[in-house]
């Protein structure tokens, strides 16, 4: 993941790596809710950086002050297909953003799943950015 982050100059490397490191550190310390929040922050920052990069390339100045506006902008410029955004990205973001317990699964397992989702979707987003034209 760090290699993917490093090779993309448009990403806020320090911020993104901070969220990734905090996700792992907090998970290791057993701070499940905080670990999950850092997974969401990681994905949120990646999406924001990608949207800002694409807007700069297009000479646009969209309002990207809220995560939903970022995700909608990425559909508008063709980075995501509408169903991809709605089913995958909104679903992941929603899962990482949920408050409260996940019935039938321990907080530790939820944090573990969120860590895996964070890494997998992070890789997906960066590779998609690298191949976007």
PDB file of C-alpha atoms in Angstrom:
ATOM      1  CA  UNK A   1       0.000   0.000   0.000  1.00  0.00           C
ATOM      2  CA  UNK A   2       2.782   2.402   0.874  1.00  0.00           C
ATOM      3  CA  UNK A   3       4.369   1.848  -2.551  1.00  0.00           C
ATOM      4  CA  UNK A   4       1.077   2.688  -4.251  1.00  0.00           C
ATOM      5  CA  UNK A   5       0.726   5.827  -2.161  1.00  0.00           C
ATOM      6  CA  UNK A   6       4.324   6.919  -2.747  1.00  0.00           C
ATOM      7  CA  UNK A   7       4.186   6.662  -6.518  1.00  0.00           C
ATOM      8  CA  UNK A   8       1.177   8.980  -6.840  1.00  0.00           C
ATOM      9  CA  UNK A   9       2.198  12.590  -6.334  1.00  0.00           C
ATOM     10  CA  UNK A  10      -1.412  13.817  -6.286  1.00  0.00           C
ATOM     11  CA  UNK A  11      -2.123  12.051  -2.991  1.00  0.00           C
ATOM     12  CA  UNK A  12      -1.756  13.687   0.430  1.00  0.00           C
ATOM     13  CA  UNK A  13       0.883  11.145   1.368  1.00  0.00           C
ATOM     14  CA  UNK A  14       1.549  12.256   4.932  1.00  0.00           C
ATOM     15  CA  UNK A  15      -2.150  12.428   5.816  1.00  0.00           C
ATOM     16  CA  UNK A  16      -3.068   9.173   4.099  1.00  0.00           C
ATOM     17  CA  UNK A  17      -0.145   7.289   5.644  1.00  0.00           C
ATOM     18  CA  UNK A  18      -1.037   8.751   9.041  1.00  0.00           C
ATOM     19  CA  UNK A  19      -4.593   7.352   8.801  1.00  0.00           C
ATOM     20  CA  UNK A  20      -3.261   3.995   7.662  1.00  0.00           C
ATOM     21  CA  UNK A  21      -0.730   3.823  10.503  1.00  0.00           C
ATOM     22  CA  UNK A  22      -3.294   4.940  13.080  1.00  0.00           C
ATOM     23  CA  UNK A  23      -5.708   2.293  11.812  1.00  0.00           C
ATOM     24  CA  UNK A  24      -3.132  -0.420  12.521  1.00  0.00           C
ATOM     25  CA  UNK A  25      -1.827   1.061  15.778  1.00  0.00           C
ATOM     26  CA  UNK A  26      -5.298   1.530  17.241  1.00  0.00           C
ATOM     27  CA  UNK A  27      -6.326  -1.949  16.123  1.00  0.00           C
ATOM     28  CA  UNK A  28      -3.216  -3.395  17.818  1.00  0.00           C
ATOM     29  CA  UNK A  29      -4.091  -1.473  21.009  1.00  0.00           C
ATOM     30  CA  UNK A  30      -7.629  -2.889  20.991  1.00  0.00           C
ATOM     31  CA  UNK A  31      -9.242   0.491  20.309  1.00  0.00           C
ATOM     32  CA  UNK A  32     -11.727  -0.915  17.830  1.00  0.00           C
ATOM     33  CA  UNK A  33     -13.960   2.119  17.251  1.00  0.00           C
ATOM     34  CA  UNK A  34     -11.009   4.437  16.749  1.00  0.00           C
ATOM     35  CA  UNK A  35      -9.361   1.956  14.410  1.00  0.00           C
ATOM     36  CA  UNK A  36     -12.534   1.788  12.312  1.00  0.00           C
ATOM     37  CA  UNK A  37     -12.731   5.591  12.223  1.00  0.00           C
ATOM     38  CA  UNK A  38      -9.188   5.739  10.860  1.00  0.00           C
ATOM     39  CA  UNK A  39     -10.095   3.228   8.134  1.00  0.00           C
ATOM     40  CA  UNK A  40     -12.943   5.543   7.110  1.00  0.00           C
ATOM     41  CA  UNK A  41     -10.640   8.582   7.264  1.00  0.00           C
ATOM     42  CA  UNK A  42      -8.148   6.784   5.014  1.00  0.00           C
ATOM     43  CA  UNK A  43     -10.789   6.044   2.346  1.00  0.00           C
ATOM     44  CA  UNK A  44     -12.302   9.511   2.695  1.00  0.00           C
ATOM     45  CA  UNK A  45      -8.917  11.196   2.167  1.00  0.00           C
ATOM     46  CA  UNK A  46      -8.123   9.019  -0.847  1.00  0.00           C
ATOM     47  CA  UNK A  47     -11.443   9.880  -2.478  1.00  0.00           C
ATOM     48  CA  UNK A  48     -10.975  13.567  -1.720  1.00  0.00           C
ATOM     49  CA  UNK A  49      -7.444  13.608  -3.150  1.00  0.00           C
ATOM     50  CA  UNK A  50      -8.572  11.808  -6.294  1.00  0.00           C
ATOM     51  CA  UNK A  51     -11.472  14.231  -6.809  1.00  0.00           C
ATOM     52  CA  UNK A  52      -9.229  17.270  -6.285  1.00  0.00           C
ATOM     53  CA  UNK A  53      -6.636  15.868  -8.683  1.00  0.00           C
ATOM     54  CA  UNK A  54      -9.234  15.229 -11.387  1.00  0.00           C
ATOM     55  CA  UNK A  55     -10.785  18.670 -10.858  1.00  0.00           C
ATOM     56  CA  UNK A  56      -7.346  20.285 -11.224  1.00  0.00           C
ATOM     57  CA  UNK A  57      -6.703  18.340 -14.421  1.00  0.00           C
ATOM     58  CA  UNK A  58     -10.047  19.500 -15.803  1.00  0.00           C
ATOM     59  CA  UNK A  59      -9.621  23.098 -14.641  1.00  0.00           C
ATOM     60  CA  UNK A  60     -12.745  22.797 -12.520  1.00  0.00           C
ATOM     61  CA  UNK A  61     -13.504  24.106  -9.058  1.00  0.00           C
ATOM     62  CA  UNK A  62     -16.311  21.899  -7.734  1.00  0.00           C
ATOM     63  CA  UNK A  63     -17.596  22.087  -4.204  1.00  0.00           C
ATOM     64  CA  UNK A  64     -15.944  19.104  -2.499  1.00  0.00           C
ATOM     65  CA  UNK A  65     -16.480  20.019   1.140  1.00  0.00           C
ATOM     66  CA  UNK A  66     -18.522  16.904   2.015  1.00  0.00           C
ATOM     67  CA  UNK A  67     -17.801  13.232   1.324  1.00  0.00           C
ATOM     68  CA  UNK A  68     -21.054  12.781  -0.619  1.00  0.00           C
ATOM     69  CA  UNK A  69     -20.145  15.686  -2.903  1.00  0.00           C
ATOM     70  CA  UNK A  70     -16.763  14.083  -3.522  1.00  0.00           C
ATOM     71  CA  UNK A  71     -18.317  10.741  -4.433  1.00  0.00           C
ATOM     72  CA  UNK A  72     -20.925  12.396  -6.666  1.00  0.00           C
ATOM     73  CA  UNK A  73     -18.250  14.424  -8.428  1.00  0.00           C
ATOM     74  CA  UNK A  74     -16.298  11.234  -9.139  1.00  0.00           C
ATOM     75  CA  UNK A  75     -19.390   9.871 -10.883  1.00  0.00           C
ATOM     76  CA  UNK A  76     -19.906  13.127 -12.791  1.00  0.00           C
ATOM     77  CA  UNK A  77     -16.384  12.976 -14.269  1.00  0.00           C
ATOM     78  CA  UNK A  78     -16.641   9.282 -15.091  1.00  0.00           C
ATOM     79  CA  UNK A  79     -14.189   8.000 -12.507  1.00  0.00           C
ATOM     80  CA  UNK A  80     -16.988   5.823 -11.109  1.00  0.00           C
ATOM     81  CA  UNK A  81     -19.981   4.378 -12.853  1.00  0.00           C
ATOM     82  CA  UNK A  82     -23.195   5.262 -11.025  1.00  0.00           C
ATOM     83  CA  UNK A  83     -23.871   1.688  -9.888  1.00  0.00           C
ATOM     84  CA  UNK A  84     -20.217   1.242  -8.818  1.00  0.00           C
ATOM     85  CA  UNK A  85     -20.484   4.324  -6.617  1.00  0.00           C
ATOM     86  CA  UNK A  86     -23.849   3.332  -5.183  1.00  0.00           C
ATOM     87  CA  UNK A  87     -23.168  -0.345  -4.594  1.00  0.00           C
ATOM     88  CA  UNK A  88     -19.474  -0.470  -3.804  1.00  0.00           C
ATOM     89  CA  UNK A  89     -18.153   2.904  -2.697  1.00  0.00           C
ATOM     90  CA  UNK A  90     -21.242   4.170  -0.848  1.00  0.00           C
ATOM     91  CA  UNK A  91     -21.650   0.709   0.688  1.00  0.00           C
ATOM     92  CA  UNK A  92     -18.069   0.616   1.954  1.00  0.00           C
ATOM     93  CA  UNK A  93     -18.215   4.199   3.159  1.00  0.00           C
ATOM     94  CA  UNK A  94     -21.513   3.524   4.916  1.00  0.00           C
ATOM     95  CA  UNK A  95     -20.193   0.397   6.601  1.00  0.00           C
ATOM     96  CA  UNK A  96     -17.076   2.205   7.819  1.00  0.00           C
ATOM     97  CA  UNK A  97     -19.192   5.131   9.028  1.00  0.00           C
ATOM     98  CA  UNK A  98     -21.824   3.163  10.957  1.00  0.00           C
ATOM     99  CA  UNK A  99     -22.247   4.056  14.571  1.00  0.00           C
ATOM    100  CA  UNK A 100     -23.073   1.347  17.071  1.00  0.00           C
ATOM    101  CA  UNK A 101     -22.707  -2.404  17.137  1.00  0.00           C
ATOM    102  CA  UNK A 102     -22.852  -4.856  14.283  1.00  0.00           C
ATOM    103  CA  UNK A 103     -25.169  -7.633  15.474  1.00  0.00           C
ATOM    104  CA  UNK A 104     -23.651 -11.090  15.550  1.00  0.00           C
ATOM    105  CA  UNK A 105     -20.023  -9.987  15.275  1.00  0.00           C
ATOM    106  CA  UNK A 106     -17.605  -8.757  17.947  1.00  0.00           C
ATOM    107  CA  UNK A 107     -16.116  -5.274  17.863  1.00  0.00           C
ATOM    108  CA  UNK A 108     -12.683  -6.804  17.278  1.00  0.00           C
ATOM    109  CA  UNK A 109     -13.909  -8.751  14.236  1.00  0.00           C
ATOM    110  CA  UNK A 110     -15.648  -5.661  12.851  1.00  0.00           C
ATOM    111  CA  UNK A 111     -12.418  -3.691  13.227  1.00  0.00           C
ATOM    112  CA  UNK A 112     -10.537  -6.508  11.500  1.00  0.00           C
ATOM    113  CA  UNK A 113     -13.002  -6.558   8.597  1.00  0.00           C
ATOM    114  CA  UNK A 114     -12.801  -2.762   8.339  1.00  0.00           C
ATOM    115  CA  UNK A 115      -9.012  -2.938   8.177  1.00  0.00           C
ATOM    116  CA  UNK A 116      -9.174  -5.442   5.317  1.00  0.00           C
ATOM    117  CA  UNK A 117     -11.803  -3.338   3.523  1.00  0.00           C
ATOM    118  CA  UNK A 118      -9.655  -0.237   3.981  1.00  0.00           C
ATOM    119  CA  UNK A 119      -6.618  -1.869   2.401  1.00  0.00           C
ATOM    120  CA  UNK A 120      -8.533  -3.555  -0.404  1.00  0.00           C
ATOM    121  CA  UNK A 121     -10.588  -0.514  -1.421  1.00  0.00           C
ATOM    122  CA  UNK A 122      -7.539   1.709  -1.016  1.00  0.00           C
ATOM    123  CA  UNK A 123      -5.624  -0.439  -3.490  1.00  0.00           C
ATOM    124  CA  UNK A 124      -8.635  -0.486  -5.822  1.00  0.00           C
ATOM    125  CA  UNK A 125      -8.934   3.318  -5.765  1.00  0.00           C
ATOM    126  CA  UNK A 126      -5.248   4.000  -6.346  1.00  0.00           C
ATOM    127  CA  UNK A 127      -4.966   1.480  -9.163  1.00  0.00           C
ATOM    128  CA  UNK A 128      -8.150   2.885 -10.706  1.00  0.00           C
ATOM    129  CA  UNK A 129      -6.621   6.377 -10.522  1.00  0.00           C
ATOM    130  CA  UNK A 130      -3.435   5.169 -12.187  1.00  0.00           C
ATOM    131  CA  UNK A 131      -5.443   3.661 -15.056  1.00  0.00           C
ATOM    132  CA  UNK A 132      -7.990   6.477 -15.393  1.00  0.00           C
ATOM    133  CA  UNK A 133      -7.854   8.475 -18.592  1.00  0.00           C
TER     134      UNK A 133
END
